[in-house]
Amino acid sequence: MPRRRSSSSTGSATPASTPRNRTPQPVRIRRRTFGDFVKAFFAFVALAVLVVGVPGALAMTVGWPLPSGMPKVEWLQQPITTGTFLHILTVIVWLAWAQFTACVLVEIKAAVSGVGVPGRVPGAGPSQILARQLVAALLLVGATAASLTPGLSQIGQHSLDGNQRGTVAAAQQTPGLFAQQQEQAASTAAALAEQASQAASHADAQGGSTAKSDDTKYYRIQPPEGRHHDSLWEIAERHLGDGRRYKEIFELNKDRVQPDGSKLSEASLIRPGWIMEMPGDARGGDLVEMPAEAGGSAAQQQVHDYGQTGDHAQGGGHAQGGGQQGGASQVSLPEQRPAPDQQPSHQQQHATAATEESSFGLPTALIGAPLLAAGLLGALGRRRRQALWQSAFGAVGGRRGMEPPTPTGDAADAQDALLVGADPEGVRLLDRSLRGLAASLGAESRPLPTAYAAWLGGNGDLHLQLAQPSGNPPAPWQLGQDQTFWMLARSDAERYEDVDAAAPYPGLVSLGTMDDSRLLLNLESVPGIVSLSGPEADRAAVFASVAAELATNGWSDRMTITLVGFGEDLTPLAPNRLRHIDGIDDLVETMEAETRQRRGALGAAGHDSVLTGRTGPAQHTRWAPHLVLLAAEPSADDAMKLAELAADASRLGIGYLVGTDSGDLPGAAWEMEITGEGKLLAPLLGLELDAQLLPVPLQRAVVELFVESDPEREPQGPATAPPFLVDISEQGRPAVYARLVGPYEIIGLDTPDGERSALLHEALALLLLHREGVHPRVLSSALWPRGVTDDVREALLDRLRAWLGTDPDGTPRLKTDSTGRLTLAKSVVSDLDVLRSLYHEATQGRGVDSRAVRGRLLTDALVLVRGPLLADRPEGRYRWLTHEIIDAQLPLLVADIGLALSEFHLVKDRAEKAIEALNAALNSAPGDERLWHELLRATHATGDTARLQALAADLISRSGARGLPPRTEALLDELLPTWRDGVAAVG
C-alpha cells in the first residue's frame, strides 16, 4: 500500500526541534435515546428480580434449606421423601443465585473501576454473559456502550473459559477472513486512517511540557493475562516513569475513533486492542516509534500495523459450518514477516506484471496466477514430451511429430502468459514443504492436523492454518501468530530435500489474493459444502480455474475431480484426473457409493480419517481426494442429499464446491460470491479476495495447446518441418553463427564487455531456440524471474540490438513482428538450426532421391554434435530451459541421425562405420534404447562373439538394479542366446 506523506499547510517540513501543535478536538458525546432508557429499565427490573426477588421468594416459600445443626447418623438412615428432593433442589437454586449475584458484582466492579476485561467467575459462563448484558444495558444511561469491556458489540463472542478464544469465533491476531463482518473491517480502516492523520498533524498541547523528544509513539492495550488487566496508570508507570502522568495519555487520545469504532471518553474505561498515542518521551520495548522525519506516512503505517494485530479483530462473525471441537472453522490472514531484502517476491512480480501486460495483449488472468500457470505449463511440457517420445519410438526418419506444432493466435498468447506467469520454484517449495512436514509427523507417530487453508505470503513464507491447535510443529516449522498457525520461512523451505512421503494436502487450490498473500483453500477439509454464487460467466471462470489447478498442480499425487454442469472440454488438461458427469442424479448415485466405500475402507484400515492414513506406511494413492465441482444449481432435494453426503466428507477426503444462482444453498458450510469486478466475497465471513479466474476464451486457448500436443491425436497433414530451415550450401554462410550444441560459442560478433555479457548471451540463446518469435515479457521473465522494470528491459533490448547490428542492406538483425514478438534475422543462425536442416534435407528433401547426398548430409549433421545443449552454462542461469522440451528434442534428434546413418552403412555391410556412427550418437543420447538395440545388431553383424558379449555385459552393468528392459532382453535372446549364462557367472 503506498504511504501518504502529510505536510504542513505551508508545504514546508517542520524542523525536528520545533514542537508540533495539536489541534484541540471537540468532545462528541453520545446522546442517550429513549430506547436506552427502556433497556436500562428492563435490565434494572430483571436484576432486581434475579438478585433480590429470587432469594426473597425462596425464603418465603421454602425457607433456609440448610440444617440448623450438625446432622446425626440417624438422619442418613431416614427414607428419601419428596421433601428431601425439594430441599436438594432448593440448595441448587440458592447456589445458582449466589453464582449469578457474584457475576453481577464482578461485572459492575469491572465497568466502574475500569479494570478492562472482567474476572471470570468459576463455572459461570452463561450466567456471567447474562449478567454482563444486564449490567451493560443498565449502565447505558450513565456511560457509552463502548466504555464497557469487552463491550456490547462483542458480548457472546468471547469464551469465558480461561479467557481463551471461542471455538468458532476464534480470536485471531489479525483480521479474520471468516471472523469479521465487512462493515466492521471498513469502520476499522476508517478509524485507523483518521487516527493516523490526527497523529501526523496533532501537537501535544497539554503534555508538551513533559515531552523530551519529537518522536510519536504508540501502544496497544494488551489483553488480560489471568487477573491482570491493562490500565492507563500502569501504562504511564511503565513507559513514562510516573503513573500520575496517565492524564497525558488520556488527553492525547480522548475522543479518538478506535479500531472497534468506539472512543475513549473516560480514563478508567479502556479496552484491549485500542491504540494509544504516547507522549514523545515514552520508553519501552512494546512501543512503536514514529521518527519525526518520517512524517504522517510512517504513523499511518504503524497504526495500520497495530490495527492488523489488535484484539478488535477477535470478535467477528461465525462461520456457518460446524467447526471441530477446540478449534475454529474459519480462515484468517496470517501475519507477514518483513521480506529479507528489497527484491520483489515472485508473487509480487507477477501481480505487477499482470497490471503491465494489458499493453502487451497477454491474458492477465494467467500472469497473475503463478501456481496455476506453473501447473499448466508443467503438464503441457509433459504432454509434449510424451508425444515426442511416442513419435520417436514409432518410426525412424521422416515421421510426423518431430517438431511440436507452433501455436498461433489466442493459443500463442496463452502460452506466453503461462511462460511469464509460472512460478515453478514456488510450486516445488510448496510441494517439498508439505511432504517434508508429513514425513516429520510420521517419524514422530503424529497424525496430520486438519488444515483449512494455506497462505503464501509476499515474502515467500508459507502459513498453514489449522482447524484446531495441534501442538508445536516439527522443525523447521514454527508456530505462527497463534496455536492454529504453523509457519515455514522461505529460507527454511529452500533447504528441504525430496522425501518419500504422500502428498498431505492435495486438495489445496488457489482462490485468489488478499493484500500480497495468496490463499489456497483445502477443499477436502471443509466441514460441508462450499457454495459459490454470482453471475454465471464469472462463476464458470472460478470453477474452471479451480478445476485446472487441481488437475495440474505439483503438490498432489493422484486425485479424482468430478465436473458436473461444466468442463467437458477441460478434460484434455488431465484425462487421468478429470471426469465429466452430465447430470446431478448420476452424481448423487456415484457419491453415495463412494462415500460408503470410503467409510468401509477407513474402518477396515483402522483410521479415523484419510489424514491418518497419509502419514502411515507408504500408501501414496490409497487415500487420494475426490473433489466434486458442481456448477449447476441443484434442486432443493438434491441439495439436501448432497448436504447429507458432505456432512462426513472432510473425514473421507471428499470435497464439494457447488454453484448457486440465489446464494442460498441448503447445507452450505461456507458461502462465497464472485462479483463482476473479479472479487471473491463471503460477506458474512469477512472474505474479500482478488479472485483467480479462467474465463471461457482463455479456457479454449489453453485447451487448444493441450489438444494440439495430444500424443494420441492422429497426425494432420505431412510431417511438421523445423520452424526455421537454413541454406546449407556455401552461399548460405550466416553473418552470425552460434554454437549451442555443446559449449556455447558465438562467431561473427565481438564479445560484449562488462557484466552484461552473460545476460546478452542468454537472451540470444533464448531467441535462437524460438525462431517463431519471443514476446518481450517472456524474454524479461526468463532473464529476471524475480521481476524487472520496463526501463531495464528496454535498455537490454537496445544493447542486444546494438550488439547484433544490422545486415549489409541496413536491416536490423533483431526485429519486432506484427504481433509484437522479437525475431532474429535469417542471417543469425545456430548449429541447432543447421542440425535440424541437415536432417530434414536428408530424410525429406534431396536425400530421399539420392543415397550419396543422404549419407553426406547425415555425416555432416553428426559432426556438429559436440555434447549436450549449452554444456557450459553458468550455475543459476538459463532456468527457463526447464519450461522447454529442447532437452528431450535434441537427444532424440541426435539418436535419429545416428540410426539413419547406421542404417545407411549397414545396407552396404559397413558394420564398423555403423558402430562408429552409433557410438557418436550415444555420447549425446546415452539413454536412448533404440541406439543400443541398433548397436547390438551392428556388433552382431561383425561376427565377433566376444565383442558382442562385452557389449551385453556393458549393457547389463548400466541397467543396475532395474535390470534390462524386456525388449532388450528379447533382442539379446535372439542375437546371443548364452548371455544369461554370463550374467549368472558374474552374479
PDB file of C-alpha atoms in Angstrom, residues 78-304:
ATOM      1  CA  GLN A  78     -34.206 -41.970  57.156  1.00  0.00           C
ATOM      2  CA  PRO A  79     -36.154 -42.791  53.942  1.00  0.00           C
ATOM      3  CA  ILE A  80     -35.843 -40.396  50.985  1.00  0.00           C
ATOM      4  CA  THR A  81     -39.095 -38.494  50.523  1.00  0.00           C
ATOM      5  CA  THR A  82     -40.416 -35.797  48.229  1.00  0.00           C
ATOM      6  CA  GLY A  83     -39.377 -33.243  50.811  1.00  0.00           C
ATOM      7  CA  THR A  84     -35.794 -34.441  50.538  1.00  0.00           C
ATOM      8  CA  PHE A  85     -35.770 -33.809  46.772  1.00  0.00           C
ATOM      9  CA  LEU A  86     -37.300 -30.361  47.334  1.00  0.00           C
ATOM     10  CA  HIS A  87     -34.583 -29.479  49.820  1.00  0.00           C
ATOM     11  CA  ILE A  88     -31.873 -30.600  47.391  1.00  0.00           C
ATOM     12  CA  LEU A  89     -33.470 -28.600  44.565  1.00  0.00           C
ATOM     13  CA  THR A  90     -33.691 -25.571  46.838  1.00  0.00           C
ATOM     14  CA  VAL A  91     -29.984 -25.813  47.634  1.00  0.00           C
ATOM     15  CA  ILE A  92     -29.182 -25.904  43.888  1.00  0.00           C
ATOM     16  CA  VAL A  93     -31.330 -22.818  43.258  1.00  0.00           C
ATOM     17  CA  TRP A  94     -29.642 -20.975  46.137  1.00  0.00           C
ATOM     18  CA  LEU A  95     -26.209 -21.842  44.732  1.00  0.00           C
ATOM     19  CA  ALA A  96     -27.232 -20.679  41.241  1.00  0.00           C
ATOM     20  CA  TRP A  97     -28.478 -17.415  42.716  1.00  0.00           C
ATOM     21  CA  ALA A  98     -25.233 -16.938  44.627  1.00  0.00           C
ATOM     22  CA  GLN A  99     -23.192 -17.563  41.494  1.00  0.00           C
ATOM     23  CA  PHE A 100     -25.274 -15.132  39.394  1.00  0.00           C
ATOM     24  CA  THR A 101     -25.065 -12.484  42.113  1.00  0.00           C
ATOM     25  CA  ALA A 102     -21.290 -12.879  42.143  1.00  0.00           C
ATOM     26  CA  CYS A 103     -21.266 -12.416  38.367  1.00  0.00           C
ATOM     27  CA  VAL A 104     -23.292  -9.214  38.685  1.00  0.00           C
ATOM     28  CA  LEU A 105     -20.921  -7.825  41.306  1.00  0.00           C
ATOM     29  CA  VAL A 106     -17.854  -8.708  39.206  1.00  0.00           C
ATOM     30  CA  GLU A 107     -19.320  -7.051  36.101  1.00  0.00           C
ATOM     31  CA  ILE A 108     -20.347  -3.908  37.987  1.00  0.00           C
ATOM     32  CA  LYS A 109     -16.894  -3.641  39.570  1.00  0.00           C
ATOM     33  CA  ALA A 110     -15.183  -4.078  36.178  1.00  0.00           C
ATOM     34  CA  ALA A 111     -17.353  -1.452  34.497  1.00  0.00           C
ATOM     35  CA  VAL A 112     -16.977   1.112  37.282  1.00  0.00           C
ATOM     36  CA  SER A 113     -13.307   0.592  38.118  1.00  0.00           C
ATOM     37  CA  GLY A 114     -12.083   0.206  34.518  1.00  0.00           C
ATOM     38  CA  VAL A 115     -10.098  -2.971  35.024  1.00  0.00           C
ATOM     39  CA  GLY A 116     -10.594  -3.963  31.366  1.00  0.00           C
ATOM     40  CA  VAL A 117     -11.968  -7.470  30.828  1.00  0.00           C
ATOM     41  CA  PRO A 118     -13.821  -8.626  33.986  1.00  0.00           C
ATOM     42  CA  GLY A 119     -12.535 -11.538  36.033  1.00  0.00           C
ATOM     43  CA  ARG A 120     -14.018 -14.980  35.476  1.00  0.00           C
ATOM     44  CA  VAL A 121     -16.410 -16.471  37.967  1.00  0.00           C
ATOM     45  CA  PRO A 122     -15.675 -20.234  38.015  1.00  0.00           C
ATOM     46  CA  GLY A 123     -18.210 -22.297  36.068  1.00  0.00           C
ATOM     47  CA  ALA A 124     -20.402 -19.284  35.305  1.00  0.00           C
ATOM     48  CA  GLY A 125     -20.120 -18.983  31.528  1.00  0.00           C
ATOM     49  CA  PRO A 126     -23.814 -18.419  30.574  1.00  0.00           C
ATOM     50  CA  SER A 127     -24.614 -16.740  33.894  1.00  0.00           C
ATOM     51  CA  GLN A 128     -21.801 -14.235  33.517  1.00  0.00           C
ATOM     52  CA  ILE A 129     -22.787 -13.436  29.924  1.00  0.00           C
ATOM     53  CA  LEU A 130     -26.365 -12.721  31.078  1.00  0.00           C
ATOM     54  CA  ALA A 131     -25.083 -10.606  33.964  1.00  0.00           C
ATOM     55  CA  ARG A 132     -22.837  -8.661  31.589  1.00  0.00           C
ATOM     56  CA  GLN A 133     -25.721  -7.947  29.217  1.00  0.00           C
ATOM     57  CA  LEU A 134     -27.967  -6.709  32.012  1.00  0.00           C
ATOM     58  CA  VAL A 135     -25.277  -4.572  33.642  1.00  0.00           C
ATOM     59  CA  ALA A 136     -24.289  -3.115  30.269  1.00  0.00           C
ATOM     60  CA  ALA A 137     -27.872  -2.211  29.438  1.00  0.00           C
ATOM     61  CA  LEU A 138     -28.342  -0.634  32.857  1.00  0.00           C
ATOM     62  CA  LEU A 139     -25.162   1.452  32.569  1.00  0.00           C
ATOM     63  CA  LEU A 140     -26.135   2.712  29.114  1.00  0.00           C
ATOM     64  CA  VAL A 141     -27.822   5.635  30.782  1.00  0.00           C
ATOM     65  CA  GLY A 142     -24.600   6.617  32.538  1.00  0.00           C
ATOM     66  CA  ALA A 143     -21.846   5.734  30.088  1.00  0.00           C
ATOM     67  CA  THR A 144     -21.457   4.859  26.437  1.00  0.00           C
ATOM     68  CA  ALA A 145     -21.721   1.259  25.427  1.00  0.00           C
ATOM     69  CA  ALA A 146     -18.194   1.491  24.118  1.00  0.00           C
ATOM     70  CA  SER A 147     -16.911   2.152  27.621  1.00  0.00           C
ATOM     71  CA  LEU A 148     -17.810  -1.345  28.784  1.00  0.00           C
ATOM     72  CA  THR A 149     -15.343  -4.151  28.350  1.00  0.00           C
ATOM     73  CA  PRO A 150     -15.398  -6.163  26.170  1.00  0.00           C
ATOM     74  CA  GLY A 151     -18.409  -4.126  25.036  1.00  0.00           C
ATOM     75  CA  LEU A 152     -21.907  -4.779  23.776  1.00  0.00           C
ATOM     76  CA  SER A 153     -20.679  -5.381  20.254  1.00  0.00           C
ATOM     77  CA  GLN A 154     -18.598  -8.314  21.494  1.00  0.00           C
ATOM     78  CA  ILE A 155     -20.943  -9.883  24.056  1.00  0.00           C
ATOM     79  CA  GLY A 156     -21.148 -13.582  23.476  1.00  0.00           C
ATOM     80  CA  GLN A 157     -18.224 -13.606  21.101  1.00  0.00           C
ATOM     81  CA  HIS A 158     -15.542 -14.418  23.674  1.00  0.00           C
ATOM     82  CA  SER A 159     -15.376 -17.636  25.611  1.00  0.00           C
ATOM     83  CA  LEU A 160     -15.040 -17.067  29.345  1.00  0.00           C
ATOM     84  CA  ASP A 161     -13.310 -20.372  29.907  1.00  0.00           C
ATOM     85  CA  GLY A 162      -9.869 -19.319  30.987  1.00  0.00           C
ATOM     86  CA  ASN A 163     -10.130 -16.130  28.931  1.00  0.00           C
ATOM     87  CA  GLN A 164      -9.425 -18.248  25.863  1.00  0.00           C
ATOM     88  CA  ARG A 165     -10.758 -17.691  22.366  1.00  0.00           C
ATOM     89  CA  GLY A 166     -14.006 -19.304  21.295  1.00  0.00           C
ATOM     90  CA  THR A 167     -14.381 -22.378  19.183  1.00  0.00           C
ATOM     91  CA  VAL A 168     -15.899 -20.804  16.099  1.00  0.00           C
ATOM     92  CA  ALA A 169     -15.214 -17.108  16.627  1.00  0.00           C
ATOM     93  CA  ALA A 170     -11.576 -17.778  17.456  1.00  0.00           C
ATOM     94  CA  ALA A 171      -9.720 -14.604  18.267  1.00  0.00           C
ATOM     95  CA  GLN A 172      -7.027 -14.468  15.617  1.00  0.00           C
ATOM     96  CA  GLN A 173      -4.195 -11.990  15.924  1.00  0.00           C
ATOM     97  CA  THR A 174      -5.038 -10.490  12.536  1.00  0.00           C
ATOM     98  CA  PRO A 175      -8.310  -9.599  10.819  1.00  0.00           C
ATOM     99  CA  GLY A 176     -10.056 -12.922  10.222  1.00  0.00           C
ATOM    100  CA  LEU A 177     -11.417 -13.659   6.782  1.00  0.00           C
ATOM    101  CA  PHE A 178     -14.225 -15.681   8.274  1.00  0.00           C
ATOM    102  CA  ALA A 179     -14.181 -13.862  11.601  1.00  0.00           C
ATOM    103  CA  GLN A 180     -15.194 -10.309  10.716  1.00  0.00           C
ATOM    104  CA  GLN A 181     -18.084  -8.527   9.151  1.00  0.00           C
ATOM    105  CA  GLN A 182     -17.068  -6.396   6.188  1.00  0.00           C
ATOM    106  CA  GLU A 183     -18.781  -3.437   7.823  1.00  0.00           C
ATOM    107  CA  GLN A 184     -16.567  -3.765  10.875  1.00  0.00           C
ATOM    108  CA  ALA A 185     -13.470  -4.017   8.709  1.00  0.00           C
ATOM    109  CA  ALA A 186     -14.453  -0.878   6.822  1.00  0.00           C
ATOM    110  CA  SER A 187     -15.070   1.083  10.012  1.00  0.00           C
ATOM    111  CA  THR A 188     -11.773  -0.154  11.429  1.00  0.00           C
ATOM    112  CA  ALA A 189      -9.872   1.018   8.380  1.00  0.00           C
ATOM    113  CA  ALA A 190     -11.566   4.404   8.543  1.00  0.00           C
ATOM    114  CA  ALA A 191     -10.763   4.700  12.224  1.00  0.00           C
ATOM    115  CA  LEU A 192      -7.143   3.833  11.679  1.00  0.00           C
ATOM    116  CA  ALA A 193      -6.819   6.290   8.839  1.00  0.00           C
ATOM    117  CA  GLU A 194      -8.384   9.042  10.933  1.00  0.00           C
ATOM    118  CA  GLN A 195      -6.166   8.267  13.883  1.00  0.00           C
ATOM    119  CA  ALA A 196      -3.068   8.190  11.691  1.00  0.00           C
ATOM    120  CA  SER A 197      -3.817  11.530  10.116  1.00  0.00           C
ATOM    121  CA  GLN A 198      -4.502  13.029  13.541  1.00  0.00           C
ATOM    122  CA  ALA A 199      -1.236  11.623  14.804  1.00  0.00           C
ATOM    123  CA  ALA A 200       0.686  13.230  11.973  1.00  0.00           C
ATOM    124  CA  SER A 201      -0.757  16.718  12.431  1.00  0.00           C
ATOM    125  CA  HIS A 202      -1.695  16.814  16.113  1.00  0.00           C
ATOM    126  CA  ALA A 203       0.683  18.584  18.523  1.00  0.00           C
ATOM    127  CA  ASP A 204       0.926  17.857  22.205  1.00  0.00           C
ATOM    128  CA  ALA A 205      -0.689  20.972  23.745  1.00  0.00           C
ATOM    129  CA  GLN A 206      -1.272  19.727  27.292  1.00  0.00           C
ATOM    130  CA  GLY A 207       1.618  17.290  27.558  1.00  0.00           C
ATOM    131  CA  GLY A 208       4.218  19.281  25.714  1.00  0.00           C
ATOM    132  CA  SER A 209       5.943  20.398  28.878  1.00  0.00           C
ATOM    133  CA  THR A 210       6.932  16.865  29.736  1.00  0.00           C
ATOM    134  CA  ALA A 211       7.879  15.645  26.250  1.00  0.00           C
ATOM    135  CA  LYS A 212      11.564  15.097  25.785  1.00  0.00           C
ATOM    136  CA  SER A 213      11.677  14.211  22.107  1.00  0.00           C
ATOM    137  CA  ASP A 214       9.682  14.751  18.946  1.00  0.00           C
ATOM    138  CA  ASP A 215       9.040  11.042  18.376  1.00  0.00           C
ATOM    139  CA  THR A 216       5.437   9.907  18.312  1.00  0.00           C
ATOM    140  CA  LYS A 217       4.940   6.503  19.878  1.00  0.00           C
ATOM    141  CA  TYR A 218       2.023   4.129  20.062  1.00  0.00           C
ATOM    142  CA  TYR A 219       0.918   1.472  22.497  1.00  0.00           C
ATOM    143  CA  ARG A 220      -1.752  -1.175  22.001  1.00  0.00           C
ATOM    144  CA  ILE A 221      -3.829  -2.044  25.058  1.00  0.00           C
ATOM    145  CA  GLN A 222      -2.966  -5.629  25.850  1.00  0.00           C
ATOM    146  CA  PRO A 223      -5.476  -8.402  26.502  1.00  0.00           C
ATOM    147  CA  PRO A 224      -5.735  -9.596  30.115  1.00  0.00           C
ATOM    148  CA  GLU A 225      -3.397 -12.251  31.471  1.00  0.00           C
ATOM    149  CA  GLY A 226      -5.046 -14.120  34.298  1.00  0.00           C
ATOM    150  CA  ARG A 227      -6.431 -11.447  36.605  1.00  0.00           C
ATOM    151  CA  HIS A 228      -4.120  -8.719  35.423  1.00  0.00           C
ATOM    152  CA  HIS A 229      -5.627  -6.034  33.188  1.00  0.00           C
ATOM    153  CA  ASP A 230      -4.005  -3.075  31.484  1.00  0.00           C
ATOM    154  CA  SER A 231      -4.780   0.402  32.804  1.00  0.00           C
ATOM    155  CA  LEU A 232      -3.638   3.876  31.828  1.00  0.00           C
ATOM    156  CA  TRP A 233      -1.992   4.283  35.252  1.00  0.00           C
ATOM    157  CA  GLU A 234       0.151   1.153  34.760  1.00  0.00           C
ATOM    158  CA  ILE A 235       0.965   2.146  31.174  1.00  0.00           C
ATOM    159  CA  ALA A 236       2.133   5.581  32.361  1.00  0.00           C
ATOM    160  CA  GLU A 237       4.104   3.999  35.197  1.00  0.00           C
ATOM    161  CA  ARG A 238       5.873   1.568  32.852  1.00  0.00           C
ATOM    162  CA  HIS A 239       6.579   3.890  29.952  1.00  0.00           C
ATOM    163  CA  LEU A 240       6.613   7.388  31.466  1.00  0.00           C
ATOM    164  CA  GLY A 241       8.048   6.602  34.900  1.00  0.00           C
ATOM    165  CA  ASP A 242       5.118   8.084  36.796  1.00  0.00           C
ATOM    166  CA  GLY A 243       1.609   6.639  36.971  1.00  0.00           C
ATOM    167  CA  ARG A 244       0.183  10.111  37.614  1.00  0.00           C
ATOM    168  CA  ARG A 245       1.020  11.011  34.022  1.00  0.00           C
ATOM    169  CA  TYR A 246      -1.865   8.826  32.836  1.00  0.00           C
ATOM    170  CA  LYS A 247      -3.777  12.073  32.242  1.00  0.00           C
ATOM    171  CA  GLU A 248      -1.338  12.969  29.439  1.00  0.00           C
ATOM    172  CA  ILE A 249      -2.130   9.712  27.657  1.00  0.00           C
ATOM    173  CA  PHE A 250      -5.835  10.318  28.174  1.00  0.00           C
ATOM    174  CA  GLU A 251      -5.677  13.849  26.743  1.00  0.00           C
ATOM    175  CA  LEU A 252      -3.726  12.653  23.705  1.00  0.00           C
ATOM    176  CA  ASN A 253      -6.318  10.014  22.843  1.00  0.00           C
ATOM    177  CA  LYS A 254      -9.608  11.434  24.127  1.00  0.00           C
ATOM    178  CA  ASP A 255     -12.481  11.052  21.664  1.00  0.00           C
ATOM    179  CA  ARG A 256     -10.342   9.418  19.009  1.00  0.00           C
ATOM    180  CA  VAL A 257     -12.042   6.701  16.999  1.00  0.00           C
ATOM    181  CA  GLN A 258     -10.572   3.329  17.957  1.00  0.00           C
ATOM    182  CA  PRO A 259     -10.335   0.254  15.724  1.00  0.00           C
ATOM    183  CA  ASP A 260     -13.584  -1.182  17.077  1.00  0.00           C
ATOM    184  CA  GLY A 261     -15.469   2.029  16.306  1.00  0.00           C
ATOM    185  CA  SER A 262     -15.742   3.300  19.896  1.00  0.00           C
ATOM    186  CA  LYS A 263     -13.911   6.170  21.584  1.00  0.00           C
ATOM    187  CA  LEU A 264     -12.005   6.837  24.776  1.00  0.00           C
ATOM    188  CA  SER A 265     -14.218   9.033  26.942  1.00  0.00           C
ATOM    189  CA  GLU A 266     -13.146   8.139  30.487  1.00  0.00           C
ATOM    190  CA  ALA A 267      -9.614   7.399  31.619  1.00  0.00           C
ATOM    191  CA  SER A 268     -10.717   4.378  33.648  1.00  0.00           C
ATOM    192  CA  LEU A 269     -12.510   2.684  30.750  1.00  0.00           C
ATOM    193  CA  ILE A 270     -10.121   1.244  28.184  1.00  0.00           C
ATOM    194  CA  ARG A 271     -10.472  -1.837  26.041  1.00  0.00           C
ATOM    195  CA  PRO A 272      -7.954  -4.418  24.780  1.00  0.00           C
ATOM    196  CA  GLY A 273      -6.935  -3.703  21.217  1.00  0.00           C
ATOM    197  CA  TRP A 274      -7.275   0.074  21.482  1.00  0.00           C
ATOM    198  CA  ILE A 275      -4.323   2.086  20.168  1.00  0.00           C
ATOM    199  CA  MET A 276      -2.940   4.806  22.429  1.00  0.00           C
ATOM    200  CA  GLU A 277      -0.686   7.572  21.224  1.00  0.00           C
ATOM    201  CA  MET A 278       2.044   8.153  23.818  1.00  0.00           C
ATOM    202  CA  PRO A 279       3.992  11.266  24.805  1.00  0.00           C
ATOM    203  CA  GLY A 280       7.266  11.693  22.979  1.00  0.00           C
ATOM    204  CA  ASP A 281       9.434  10.700  25.961  1.00  0.00           C
ATOM    205  CA  ALA A 282       7.732   7.342  26.440  1.00  0.00           C
ATOM    206  CA  ARG A 283      10.097   4.400  26.543  1.00  0.00           C
ATOM    207  CA  GLY A 284       9.678   0.643  26.446  1.00  0.00           C
ATOM    208  CA  GLY A 285      10.090  -2.403  24.266  1.00  0.00           C
ATOM    209  CA  ASP A 286       6.403  -2.777  23.430  1.00  0.00           C
ATOM    210  CA  LEU A 287       6.103   0.721  21.977  1.00  0.00           C
ATOM    211  CA  VAL A 288       6.259   1.563  18.291  1.00  0.00           C
ATOM    212  CA  GLU A 289       8.014   4.791  17.430  1.00  0.00           C
ATOM    213  CA  MET A 290       7.389   7.211  14.571  1.00  0.00           C
ATOM    214  CA  PRO A 291      10.501   9.328  13.920  1.00  0.00           C
ATOM    215  CA  ALA A 292       9.640  12.941  13.281  1.00  0.00           C
ATOM    216  CA  GLU A 293      11.270  12.920   9.871  1.00  0.00           C
ATOM    217  CA  ALA A 294       9.130  10.013   8.758  1.00  0.00           C
ATOM    218  CA  GLY A 295       6.054  12.163   8.719  1.00  0.00           C
ATOM    219  CA  GLY A 296       2.465  11.063   8.721  1.00  0.00           C
ATOM    220  CA  SER A 297       3.027   8.120   6.354  1.00  0.00           C
ATOM    221  CA  ALA A 298       5.013   6.226   8.974  1.00  0.00           C
ATOM    222  CA  ALA A 299       2.412   6.952  11.616  1.00  0.00           C
ATOM    223  CA  GLN A 300      -0.329   5.733   9.342  1.00  0.00           C
ATOM    224  CA  GLN A 301       1.545   2.538   8.535  1.00  0.00           C
ATOM    225  CA  GLN A 302       2.385   1.829  12.194  1.00  0.00           C
ATOM    226  CA  VAL A 303      -1.142   2.448  13.339  1.00  0.00           C
ATOM    227  CA  HIS A 304      -2.326   0.258  10.478  1.00  0.00           C
TER     228      HIS A 304
END
